[in-house]
Each structure stands twice: as structure tokens, then as C-alpha cells.
Amino acid sequence: MMIAPALAEWVVGTVEVPVAVEQAALRHLLDGLGNAVAGARLGAAAPAVAVATGLGGPPEATVLGTSTRVSAPAAALANGTLVHALDFDDTHAGGLVHATAVVLPAAFAVGEETGADGRAVVDAAVVGYEVACRVAAAAPHAFHAGGLHATMVAGVFSSAAVAARLAGLDAATTTHAFGIAGSQAGGLLAFLGTGASTKQLHPGFASQAGILAARLAAAGATGPETVFDGPHGVYQALAPAAWAAGSVDAGSILEGLGQRWETTRIGIKPWPTCQLAHASMAAAQVALAESGATPDRIRAVHARVHPDSAPVVCATDRDLTRPASGYAAKFSLPWSVAAILLDGRVGTDTYSPDGLRRPDVSSLAARVTWEEGDPAVVAADAPGDVTLVLDDGRTVTGHVDRSPGGGSSPLSEAALEAKLTGNVGARAGALADVLRALPEAPDLSAPLTLAAEAAAPVPPSEESSP
């Protein structure tokens, strides 16, 4: 049995979503919308918003944080970029994929376009989460190892699934949509260590491409039903080393569909930086707390890093102590570890132009070294171990079993509320209320209106830094 036709049958069929899965999906949609509002407030996705507005088209869907309505594909381009712009959005460890950044834009854009009610949007989002996570996790870290962003590779299929379900396509047409989407998968990691903003654009590209794939299939275009498991499919073409080594398990995409829910395994980020640095950041905090010392007494920092994480956040081909941009700093483990040791927190301001000019962070980052640890689990689920050397010669080691926010250490409701308040400001509570009530809502007007209000300038007394 080929994978795409079987997956399509599930995507457009009757999906019974358990309460726990629905609640997880709503948490992620809320977190994603909050991240999009923060991105809009900071102008972090301004080029994508400007281009989407310029593309215009029929007023089918809303650009998040505004009242502007454009075509659904154009809105998805802007909104995918907005959700991911600050690198504050969620991560599925098994696939190392930013799921909400590709699910929410397609669900909201096509949901608006088709006049779907809240229940239909939530069910489509759950389908999208499952597709994104499963497609990426079938080849753990293989896309990244080949220089591609798994979020965009898997995201085109996820967005195609969301769009197909909301548009009422049948299984055969949805299979073609998957095949068409596969020819739009990509996303180069060439941005690493540069000032380029292409990574921010990848979820927008993926969301737009998935919607277009569904539309093309509905119009009669065809795609290969072997896109997942056949020769020249997405894994053989875009993860050739893993394919040749036999480490791709494409069949796992279908295993336990409707019974094992990857939606509940997605982690919510506590910090707006690359998730592969989070375990070390948390372990550094533990070590400093156990030492009882102040940050000025730290003379050296040493971290054990997963072998798949090291090329991403500890790459030696760029200056990790004086990053080229705020986004480059998010992919510097030494910079982020130094910042959290010095400040006890990391927020969007950490990676601002003023933040990058801080000599104290650069100085401590220059004293951070690392070695590769045991690759027993996937990189995003790896433990963190950091040793501090103090001015009196003492060494103190901090350990965490995994990065905070996912798996056995999910972000608490209080922490999620604090993050949302930092991103959204005074309207955080109202936005949380309407998102939690989405399954009973007649349409998407309430969250879209609140997002536009929250993204507008507010008095300084209402501001809160994430």
C-alpha cells in the first residue's frame, strides 16, 4: 500500500479527536497566534507582510495582526512568516519541525476562505499537526543533515492536508495534492551564521505552497502518489544519505493514525531561540543555582552537546561570540548560554541590536566550550549537561533530562500565560478565552479581531517583554 493514498483517506475522513489532543492543539494555536502578534508588533516579518499585501487578490483571508484581507495563499505566506519570525514557536522533537508555523497559517487562511466554523478549523489543524510531525519524524534529522529545513519540507504536506480537508476535497484529489506539494518542498539552511532572514520565510513558503497544491489538484493537476515511498520521492531526493542507509521509515507516517497522537508531543518554547540550545541553557541555569555564585565569578563554561545539534548551534565556521545578526545569535549556543547566565532570562530583547552589542555577553560567550555527547536520542530531545568553572577553582555541573517545554516537562499553564502576556500585552487573557472556545465558535472572526487589536501600538504601561 502506497503511503500518500492511505494518508489522504485519513486526512479527509472522519477524525475522532480525543479531548486531550484537542486541548493540546488549542494550546499550540494560542501560542502560535501570540508569536505572530509579537512578530507583527516588532515588525519582524515586515517584508513578507508587505509582499502579501501587494499580491492582494480576492479578500479571502486576513493577514494576522491587521485587518487587511488578501487571497488565502498570500495570507498564508505572511502568517507563516509571522508565526516563525522570532523563532519563539513550538517544536516537535522527533521531527525537529516547527509545526504550528505551518499548520496555523493554512488552517486560518483556508478556514476563513471557506467560511469554516471553529470545530472544522480545529479538526483540520489536528490533521495538519499529525502530518507535519509524522513526515518529518520518519527521517529524524535527515533533512537538516542534508542542509534543508525540515519545517519547510514537511510543512508543504501539512498545509496541503489542512487545505484539502477544509476545501472538502476527496481522497484521490488530496493524494494528488500531496504529490504536487512534494515538488515544492525545500528550504536551505544557508542562512546559518549570516544575517539572512530566509529561515523566517520557510513556514510562509510551505503554507502558501500547500494551499496552492490543494487548489491545483482541485483544478485537475496531478501529482505522483509515490511522493513518500517511491523512487525520486521526497526522502530519496531530499534525504539521500538517510535513504541509502535505510534509516528512513516512511511507513511510520501511517502507524497508529488516530490512535497515537504526535500533536501531544509538541513542545512549546520558553525562549525565542533555536530549540537545540535550550537543554544547555536550562542546564547552565541549574549549575549556576547550585553553585550559589554570581555570574561575574564564572571563568569558563563547558557543555555536552548532541552530535546533531553541534553543527547548527556550535558551528565553527562563524563567530559565535559576535553573531552577525539577532537571528544568527539565536543559533549560537555560546551566546544564548552566556545571556541566560548573565541575565537569568532570555527574551526577544536579548537578540535586539542593542543586545548584540553587549560586551559582557560576548566576553562570557568566548569562554564557552563544548564537546559532543551521546546520540542515544534525537537532538531536540537530548539531555543538557553544563559545567561551570568559578573564580575559586570550583566546578559545578548542572543537568536536565531534556529541554523545558515538551515531553515530560511541558510548559506550565502559568508559564504559557506569562509568555502570551509578553507577546500580546493586555489582550492576552481575552485572546486565550476566544482560542479555548474556538471549537464552539461560528467562525474565526473573534481571534482575528483580537490579534489585530493586540498588534496595534499600546501604551508603555501595558507592554511586557517576553
mmCIF file with all atom_site columns, C-alpha atoms in Angstrom, residues 177-348:
data_model
loop_
_atom_site.group_PDB
_atom_site.id
_atom_site.type_symbol
_atom_site.label_atom_id
_atom_site.label_alt_id
_atom_site.label_comp_id
_atom_site.label_asym_id
_atom_site.label_entity_id
_atom_site.label_seq_id
_atom_site.pdbx_PDB_ins_code
_atom_site.Cartn_x
_atom_site.Cartn_y
_atom_site.Cartn_z
_atom_site.occupancy
_atom_site.B_iso_or_equiv
_atom_site.pdbx_formal_charge
_atom_site.auth_seq_id
_atom_site.auth_comp_id
_atom_site.auth_asym_id
_atom_site.auth_atom_id
_atom_site.pdbx_PDB_model_num
ATOM 1   C CA . ALA A 1 177 ? -2.221 17.497 -3.693  1.00 0.00 ? 177 ALA A CA 1
ATOM 2   C CA . PHE A 1 178 ? 0.439  15.615 -1.706  1.00 0.00 ? 178 PHE A CA 1
ATOM 3   C CA . GLY A 1 179 ? 2.252  14.711 -4.914  1.00 0.00 ? 179 GLY A CA 1
ATOM 4   C CA . ILE A 1 180 ? 2.181  18.304 -6.122  1.00 0.00 ? 180 ILE A CA 1
ATOM 5   C CA . ALA A 1 181 ? 3.290  19.616 -2.723  1.00 0.00 ? 181 ALA A CA 1
ATOM 6   C CA . GLY A 1 182 ? 6.339  17.354 -2.801  1.00 0.00 ? 182 GLY A CA 1
ATOM 7   C CA . SER A 1 183 ? 7.742  19.267 -5.769  1.00 0.00 ? 183 SER A CA 1
ATOM 8   C CA . GLN A 1 184 ? 7.673  22.437 -3.668  1.00 0.00 ? 184 GLN A CA 1
ATOM 9   C CA . ALA A 1 185 ? 9.494  21.011 -0.621  1.00 0.00 ? 185 ALA A CA 1
ATOM 10  C CA . GLY A 1 186 ? 12.853 22.553 0.273   1.00 0.00 ? 186 GLY A CA 1
ATOM 11  C CA . GLY A 1 187 ? 14.259 25.315 2.458   1.00 0.00 ? 187 GLY A CA 1
ATOM 12  C CA . LEU A 1 188 ? 18.034 25.787 2.522   1.00 0.00 ? 188 LEU A CA 1
ATOM 13  C CA . LEU A 1 189 ? 19.896 26.135 5.831   1.00 0.00 ? 189 LEU A CA 1
ATOM 14  C CA . ALA A 1 190 ? 22.316 28.544 4.167   1.00 0.00 ? 190 ALA A CA 1
ATOM 15  C CA . PHE A 1 191 ? 21.043 31.300 6.481   1.00 0.00 ? 191 PHE A CA 1
ATOM 16  C CA . LEU A 1 192 ? 23.024 29.863 9.406   1.00 0.00 ? 192 LEU A CA 1
ATOM 17  C CA . GLY A 1 193 ? 25.631 32.298 10.624  1.00 0.00 ? 193 GLY A CA 1
ATOM 18  C CA . THR A 1 194 ? 24.532 35.084 8.277   1.00 0.00 ? 194 THR A CA 1
ATOM 19  C CA . GLY A 1 195 ? 22.157 37.995 8.575   1.00 0.00 ? 195 GLY A CA 1
ATOM 20  C CA . ALA A 1 196 ? 19.718 36.373 6.144   1.00 0.00 ? 196 ALA A CA 1
ATOM 21  C CA . SER A 1 197 ? 16.030 36.109 7.023   1.00 0.00 ? 197 SER A CA 1
ATOM 22  C CA . THR A 1 198 ? 15.217 33.147 4.792   1.00 0.00 ? 198 THR A CA 1
ATOM 23  C CA . LYS A 1 199 ? 14.521 30.792 7.705   1.00 0.00 ? 199 LYS A CA 1
ATOM 24  C CA . GLN A 1 200 ? 11.728 33.082 8.833   1.00 0.00 ? 200 GLN A CA 1
ATOM 25  C CA . LEU A 1 201 ? 10.180 32.786 5.374   1.00 0.00 ? 201 LEU A CA 1
ATOM 26  C CA . HIS A 1 202 ? 10.230 28.978 5.157   1.00 0.00 ? 202 HIS A CA 1
ATOM 27  C CA . PRO A 1 203 ? 6.921  28.323 7.003   1.00 0.00 ? 203 PRO A CA 1
ATOM 28  C CA . GLY A 1 204 ? 5.283  31.014 4.890   1.00 0.00 ? 204 GLY A CA 1
ATOM 29  C CA . PHE A 1 205 ? 6.549  29.377 1.724   1.00 0.00 ? 205 PHE A CA 1
ATOM 30  C CA . ALA A 1 206 ? 5.354  25.985 2.958   1.00 0.00 ? 206 ALA A CA 1
ATOM 31  C CA . SER A 1 207 ? 1.897  27.201 3.945   1.00 0.00 ? 207 SER A CA 1
ATOM 32  C CA . GLN A 1 208 ? 1.404  29.029 0.664   1.00 0.00 ? 208 GLN A CA 1
ATOM 33  C CA . ALA A 1 209 ? 2.688  26.059 -1.346  1.00 0.00 ? 209 ALA A CA 1
ATOM 34  C CA . GLY A 1 210 ? 0.399  23.592 0.418   1.00 0.00 ? 210 GLY A CA 1
ATOM 35  C CA . ILE A 1 211 ? -2.666 25.703 -0.286  1.00 0.00 ? 211 ILE A CA 1
ATOM 36  C CA . LEU A 1 212 ? -1.650 26.084 -3.928  1.00 0.00 ? 212 LEU A CA 1
ATOM 37  C CA . ALA A 1 213 ? -1.065 22.331 -4.199  1.00 0.00 ? 213 ALA A CA 1
ATOM 38  C CA . ALA A 1 214 ? -4.596 21.637 -2.977  1.00 0.00 ? 214 ALA A CA 1
ATOM 39  C CA . ARG A 1 215 ? -6.022 24.216 -5.369  1.00 0.00 ? 215 ARG A CA 1
ATOM 40  C CA . LEU A 1 216 ? -4.057 22.814 -8.302  1.00 0.00 ? 216 LEU A CA 1
ATOM 41  C CA . ALA A 1 217 ? -5.227 19.295 -7.517  1.00 0.00 ? 217 ALA A CA 1
ATOM 42  C CA . ALA A 1 218 ? -8.817 20.503 -7.294  1.00 0.00 ? 218 ALA A CA 1
ATOM 43  C CA . ALA A 1 219 ? -8.379 22.153 -10.702 1.00 0.00 ? 219 ALA A CA 1
ATOM 44  C CA . GLY A 1 220 ? -7.229 18.870 -12.231 1.00 0.00 ? 220 GLY A CA 1
ATOM 45  C CA . ALA A 1 221 ? -3.428 18.905 -11.861 1.00 0.00 ? 221 ALA A CA 1
ATOM 46  C CA . THR A 1 222 ? -1.925 15.564 -10.860 1.00 0.00 ? 222 THR A CA 1
ATOM 47  C CA . GLY A 1 223 ? 0.928  14.563 -8.610  1.00 0.00 ? 223 GLY A CA 1
ATOM 48  C CA . PRO A 1 224 ? 2.817  11.305 -8.025  1.00 0.00 ? 224 PRO A CA 1
ATOM 49  C CA . GLU A 1 225 ? 1.172  9.029  -5.491  1.00 0.00 ? 225 GLU A CA 1
ATOM 50  C CA . THR A 1 226 ? 4.667  7.689  -4.788  1.00 0.00 ? 226 THR A CA 1
ATOM 51  C CA . VAL A 1 227 ? 5.784  11.036 -3.334  1.00 0.00 ? 227 VAL A CA 1
ATOM 52  C CA . PHE A 1 228 ? 6.659  9.467  0.033   1.00 0.00 ? 228 PHE A CA 1
ATOM 53  C CA . ASP A 1 229 ? 7.731  5.908  -0.730  1.00 0.00 ? 229 ASP A CA 1
ATOM 54  C CA . GLY A 1 230 ? 8.632  5.709  -4.389  1.00 0.00 ? 230 GLY A CA 1
ATOM 55  C CA . PRO A 1 231 ? 11.809 6.314  -6.329  1.00 0.00 ? 231 PRO A CA 1
ATOM 56  C CA . HIS A 1 232 ? 12.676 10.017 -6.560  1.00 0.00 ? 232 HIS A CA 1
ATOM 57  C CA . GLY A 1 233 ? 10.214 10.745 -3.743  1.00 0.00 ? 233 GLY A CA 1
ATOM 58  C CA . VAL A 1 234 ? 10.787 13.314 -1.038  1.00 0.00 ? 234 VAL A CA 1
ATOM 59  C CA . TYR A 1 235 ? 13.003 11.093 1.125   1.00 0.00 ? 235 TYR A CA 1
ATOM 60  C CA . GLN A 1 236 ? 15.195 9.703  -1.618  1.00 0.00 ? 236 GLN A CA 1
ATOM 61  C CA . ALA A 1 237 ? 15.595 13.142 -3.197  1.00 0.00 ? 237 ALA A CA 1
ATOM 62  C CA . LEU A 1 238 ? 15.922 15.358 -0.122  1.00 0.00 ? 238 LEU A CA 1
ATOM 63  C CA . ALA A 1 239 ? 17.392 12.945 2.446   1.00 0.00 ? 239 ALA A CA 1
ATOM 64  C CA . PRO A 1 240 ? 19.513 10.738 0.156   1.00 0.00 ? 240 PRO A CA 1
ATOM 65  C CA . ALA A 1 241 ? 22.087 9.706  2.778   1.00 0.00 ? 241 ALA A CA 1
ATOM 66  C CA . ALA A 1 242 ? 19.411 8.503  5.200   1.00 0.00 ? 242 ALA A CA 1
ATOM 67  C CA . TRP A 1 243 ? 17.510 6.829  2.355   1.00 0.00 ? 243 TRP A CA 1
ATOM 68  C CA . ALA A 1 244 ? 20.628 4.990  1.193   1.00 0.00 ? 244 ALA A CA 1
ATOM 69  C CA . ALA A 1 245 ? 21.460 3.943  4.755   1.00 0.00 ? 245 ALA A CA 1
ATOM 70  C CA . GLY A 1 246 ? 17.968 2.534  5.261   1.00 0.00 ? 246 GLY A CA 1
ATOM 71  C CA . SER A 1 247 ? 17.264 4.866  8.172   1.00 0.00 ? 247 SER A CA 1
ATOM 72  C CA . VAL A 1 248 ? 14.123 6.370  6.650   1.00 0.00 ? 248 VAL A CA 1
ATOM 73  C CA . ASP A 1 249 ? 10.954 4.763  7.992   1.00 0.00 ? 249 ASP A CA 1
ATOM 74  C CA . ALA A 1 250 ? 8.345  6.206  5.644   1.00 0.00 ? 250 ALA A CA 1
ATOM 75  C CA . GLY A 1 251 ? 5.845  3.597  6.790   1.00 0.00 ? 251 GLY A CA 1
ATOM 76  C CA . SER A 1 252 ? 5.800  5.212  10.233  1.00 0.00 ? 252 SER A CA 1
ATOM 77  C CA . ILE A 1 253 ? 3.767  8.058  8.750   1.00 0.00 ? 253 ILE A CA 1
ATOM 78  C CA . LEU A 1 254 ? 0.744  5.765  8.819   1.00 0.00 ? 254 LEU A CA 1
ATOM 79  C CA . GLU A 1 255 ? 1.434  3.844  12.030  1.00 0.00 ? 255 GLU A CA 1
ATOM 80  C CA . GLY A 1 256 ? -1.179 4.440  14.694  1.00 0.00 ? 256 GLY A CA 1
ATOM 81  C CA . LEU A 1 257 ? -3.029 7.187  12.824  1.00 0.00 ? 257 LEU A CA 1
ATOM 82  C CA . GLY A 1 258 ? -5.947 8.195  15.000  1.00 0.00 ? 258 GLY A CA 1
ATOM 83  C CA . GLN A 1 259 ? -4.546 6.257  17.957  1.00 0.00 ? 259 GLN A CA 1
ATOM 84  C CA . ARG A 1 260 ? -1.066 7.660  18.630  1.00 0.00 ? 260 ARG A CA 1
ATOM 85  C CA . TRP A 1 261 ? -1.179 11.443 18.566  1.00 0.00 ? 261 TRP A CA 1
ATOM 86  C CA . GLU A 1 262 ? 2.000  13.376 17.815  1.00 0.00 ? 262 GLU A CA 1
ATOM 87  C CA . THR A 1 263 ? 0.083  16.590 18.495  1.00 0.00 ? 263 THR A CA 1
ATOM 88  C CA . THR A 1 264 ? 0.513  15.937 22.221  1.00 0.00 ? 264 THR A CA 1
ATOM 89  C CA . ARG A 1 265 ? 4.285  15.534 21.807  1.00 0.00 ? 265 ARG A CA 1
ATOM 90  C CA . ILE A 1 266 ? 4.991  19.019 20.503  1.00 0.00 ? 266 ILE A CA 1
ATOM 91  C CA . GLY A 1 267 ? 6.945  21.245 22.878  1.00 0.00 ? 267 GLY A CA 1
ATOM 92  C CA . ILE A 1 268 ? 6.267  24.941 23.480  1.00 0.00 ? 268 ILE A CA 1
ATOM 93  C CA . LYS A 1 269 ? 9.374  27.109 23.663  1.00 0.00 ? 269 LYS A CA 1
ATOM 94  C CA . PRO A 1 270 ? 10.146 29.125 26.780  1.00 0.00 ? 270 PRO A CA 1
ATOM 95  C CA . TRP A 1 271 ? 12.820 31.162 24.952  1.00 0.00 ? 271 TRP A CA 1
ATOM 96  C CA . PRO A 1 272 ? 12.922 32.756 21.467  1.00 0.00 ? 272 PRO A CA 1
ATOM 97  C CA . THR A 1 273 ? 15.985 30.938 20.225  1.00 0.00 ? 273 THR A CA 1
ATOM 98  C CA . CYS A 1 274 ? 16.942 27.686 18.490  1.00 0.00 ? 274 CYS A CA 1
ATOM 99  C CA . GLN A 1 275 ? 15.477 24.766 20.415  1.00 0.00 ? 275 GLN A CA 1
ATOM 100 C CA . LEU A 1 276 ? 18.721 22.789 20.047  1.00 0.00 ? 276 LEU A CA 1
ATOM 101 C CA . ALA A 1 277 ? 20.370 25.170 22.527  1.00 0.00 ? 277 ALA A CA 1
ATOM 102 C CA . HIS A 1 278 ? 17.602 25.007 25.124  1.00 0.00 ? 278 HIS A CA 1
ATOM 103 C CA . ALA A 1 279 ? 18.829 21.969 27.073  1.00 0.00 ? 279 ALA A CA 1
ATOM 104 C CA . SER A 1 280 ? 22.235 23.582 27.550  1.00 0.00 ? 280 SER A CA 1
ATOM 105 C CA . MET A 1 281 ? 20.641 26.874 28.560  1.00 0.00 ? 281 MET A CA 1
ATOM 106 C CA . ALA A 1 282 ? 18.496 25.136 31.167  1.00 0.00 ? 282 ALA A CA 1
ATOM 107 C CA . ALA A 1 283 ? 21.432 23.097 32.459  1.00 0.00 ? 283 ALA A CA 1
ATOM 108 C CA . ALA A 1 284 ? 23.513 26.258 32.776  1.00 0.00 ? 284 ALA A CA 1
ATOM 109 C CA . GLN A 1 285 ? 20.800 27.803 34.945  1.00 0.00 ? 285 GLN A CA 1
ATOM 110 C CA . VAL A 1 286 ? 20.769 24.702 37.151  1.00 0.00 ? 286 VAL A CA 1
ATOM 111 C CA . ALA A 1 287 ? 24.545 24.807 37.536  1.00 0.00 ? 287 ALA A CA 1
ATOM 112 C CA . LEU A 1 288 ? 24.562 28.494 38.476  1.00 0.00 ? 288 LEU A CA 1
ATOM 113 C CA . ALA A 1 289 ? 21.805 27.986 41.043  1.00 0.00 ? 289 ALA A CA 1
ATOM 114 C CA . GLU A 1 290 ? 23.623 25.041 42.604  1.00 0.00 ? 290 GLU A CA 1
ATOM 115 C CA . SER A 1 291 ? 26.890 26.983 42.756  1.00 0.00 ? 291 SER A CA 1
ATOM 116 C CA . GLY A 1 292 ? 25.391 29.823 44.764  1.00 0.00 ? 292 GLY A CA 1
ATOM 117 C CA . ALA A 1 293 ? 27.722 32.134 42.845  1.00 0.00 ? 293 ALA A CA 1
ATOM 118 C CA . THR A 1 294 ? 27.044 35.300 40.894  1.00 0.00 ? 294 THR A CA 1
ATOM 119 C CA . PRO A 1 295 ? 27.614 35.322 37.105  1.00 0.00 ? 295 PRO A CA 1
ATOM 120 C CA . ASP A 1 296 ? 30.683 37.581 37.382  1.00 0.00 ? 296 ASP A CA 1
ATOM 121 C CA . ARG A 1 297 ? 32.519 34.724 39.125  1.00 0.00 ? 297 ARG A CA 1
ATOM 122 C CA . ILE A 1 298 ? 32.234 32.373 36.128  1.00 0.00 ? 298 ILE A CA 1
ATOM 123 C CA . ARG A 1 299 ? 35.589 31.817 34.457  1.00 0.00 ? 299 ARG A CA 1
ATOM 124 C CA . ALA A 1 300 ? 34.635 29.060 31.997  1.00 0.00 ? 300 ALA A CA 1
ATOM 125 C CA . VAL A 1 301 ? 31.605 27.138 30.765  1.00 0.00 ? 301 VAL A CA 1
ATOM 126 C CA . HIS A 1 302 ? 31.650 23.689 29.175  1.00 0.00 ? 302 HIS A CA 1
ATOM 127 C CA . ALA A 1 303 ? 28.646 21.972 27.569  1.00 0.00 ? 303 ALA A CA 1
ATOM 128 C CA . ARG A 1 304 ? 27.950 18.490 26.252  1.00 0.00 ? 304 ARG A CA 1
ATOM 129 C CA . VAL A 1 305 ? 26.025 18.832 23.005  1.00 0.00 ? 305 VAL A CA 1
ATOM 130 C CA . HIS A 1 306 ? 24.215 16.268 20.865  1.00 0.00 ? 306 HIS A CA 1
ATOM 131 C CA . PRO A 1 307 ? 26.241 15.490 17.694  1.00 0.00 ? 307 PRO A CA 1
ATOM 132 C CA . ASP A 1 308 ? 23.316 16.602 15.505  1.00 0.00 ? 308 ASP A CA 1
ATOM 133 C CA . SER A 1 309 ? 22.936 19.862 17.412  1.00 0.00 ? 309 SER A CA 1
ATOM 134 C CA . ALA A 1 310 ? 26.590 20.892 17.244  1.00 0.00 ? 310 ALA A CA 1
ATOM 135 C CA . PRO A 1 311 ? 26.671 21.792 13.517  1.00 0.00 ? 311 PRO A CA 1
ATOM 136 C CA . VAL A 1 312 ? 23.618 24.004 13.996  1.00 0.00 ? 312 VAL A CA 1
ATOM 137 C CA . VAL A 1 313 ? 24.339 25.884 17.239  1.00 0.00 ? 313 VAL A CA 1
ATOM 138 C CA . CYS A 1 314 ? 28.087 25.362 17.708  1.00 0.00 ? 314 CYS A CA 1
ATOM 139 C CA . ALA A 1 315 ? 29.340 25.638 14.118  1.00 0.00 ? 315 ALA A CA 1
ATOM 140 C CA . THR A 1 316 ? 32.999 26.640 13.927  1.00 0.00 ? 316 THR A CA 1
ATOM 141 C CA . ASP A 1 317 ? 32.690 28.374 10.552  1.00 0.00 ? 317 ASP A CA 1
ATOM 142 C CA . ARG A 1 318 ? 31.187 31.515 12.100  1.00 0.00 ? 318 ARG A CA 1
ATOM 143 C CA . ASP A 1 319 ? 31.804 33.804 15.065  1.00 0.00 ? 319 ASP A CA 1
ATOM 144 C CA . LEU A 1 320 ? 29.568 32.524 17.841  1.00 0.00 ? 320 LEU A CA 1
ATOM 145 C CA . THR A 1 321 ? 30.632 35.272 20.246  1.00 0.00 ? 321 THR A CA 1
ATOM 146 C CA . ARG A 1 322 ? 29.748 38.234 17.982  1.00 0.00 ? 322 ARG A CA 1
ATOM 147 C CA . PRO A 1 323 ? 26.862 36.993 15.852  1.00 0.00 ? 323 PRO A CA 1
ATOM 148 C CA . ALA A 1 324 ? 26.162 38.706 12.539  1.00 0.00 ? 324 ALA A CA 1
ATOM 149 C CA . SER A 1 325 ? 22.530 39.384 13.402  1.00 0.00 ? 325 SER A CA 1
ATOM 150 C CA . GLY A 1 326 ? 19.902 38.722 16.028  1.00 0.00 ? 326 GLY A CA 1
ATOM 151 C CA . TYR A 1 327 ? 18.826 35.653 14.115  1.00 0.00 ? 327 TYR A CA 1
ATOM 152 C CA . ALA A 1 328 ? 22.408 34.401 13.921  1.00 0.00 ? 328 ALA A CA 1
ATOM 153 C CA . ALA A 1 329 ? 22.647 34.858 17.691  1.00 0.00 ? 329 ALA A CA 1
ATOM 154 C CA . LYS A 1 330 ? 19.647 32.562 18.115  1.00 0.00 ? 330 LYS A CA 1
ATOM 155 C CA . PHE A 1 331 ? 21.793 29.855 16.503  1.00 0.00 ? 331 PHE A CA 1
ATOM 156 C CA . SER A 1 332 ? 24.795 30.440 18.768  1.00 0.00 ? 332 SER A CA 1
ATOM 157 C CA . LEU A 1 333 ? 24.741 28.196 21.825  1.00 0.00 ? 333 LEU A CA 1
ATOM 158 C CA . PRO A 1 334 ? 27.615 30.141 23.457  1.00 0.00 ? 334 PRO A CA 1
ATOM 159 C CA . TRP A 1 335 ? 25.777 33.435 23.023  1.00 0.00 ? 335 TRP A CA 1
ATOM 160 C CA . SER A 1 336 ? 22.455 32.168 24.370  1.00 0.00 ? 336 SER A CA 1
ATOM 161 C CA . VAL A 1 337 ? 24.057 30.315 27.294  1.00 0.00 ? 337 VAL A CA 1
ATOM 162 C CA . ALA A 1 338 ? 26.074 33.402 28.203  1.00 0.00 ? 338 ALA A CA 1
ATOM 163 C CA . ALA A 1 339 ? 22.981 35.607 28.021  1.00 0.00 ? 339 ALA A CA 1
ATOM 164 C CA . ILE A 1 340 ? 20.856 33.406 30.262  1.00 0.00 ? 340 ILE A CA 1
ATOM 165 C CA . LEU A 1 341 ? 23.674 33.045 32.809  1.00 0.00 ? 341 LEU A CA 1
ATOM 166 C CA . LEU A 1 342 ? 24.152 36.805 32.993  1.00 0.00 ? 342 LEU A CA 1
ATOM 167 C CA . ASP A 1 343 ? 20.508 37.861 32.965  1.00 0.00 ? 343 ASP A CA 1
ATOM 168 C CA . GLY A 1 344 ? 18.639 34.856 34.364  1.00 0.00 ? 344 GLY A CA 1
ATOM 169 C CA . ARG A 1 345 ? 16.265 35.132 31.420  1.00 0.00 ? 345 ARG A CA 1
ATOM 170 C CA . VAL A 1 346 ? 16.193 35.317 27.628  1.00 0.00 ? 346 VAL A CA 1
ATOM 171 C CA . GLY A 1 347 ? 13.613 37.362 25.737  1.00 0.00 ? 347 GLY A CA 1
ATOM 172 C CA . THR A 1 348 ? 13.172 38.939 22.345  1.00 0.00 ? 348 THR A CA 1
#
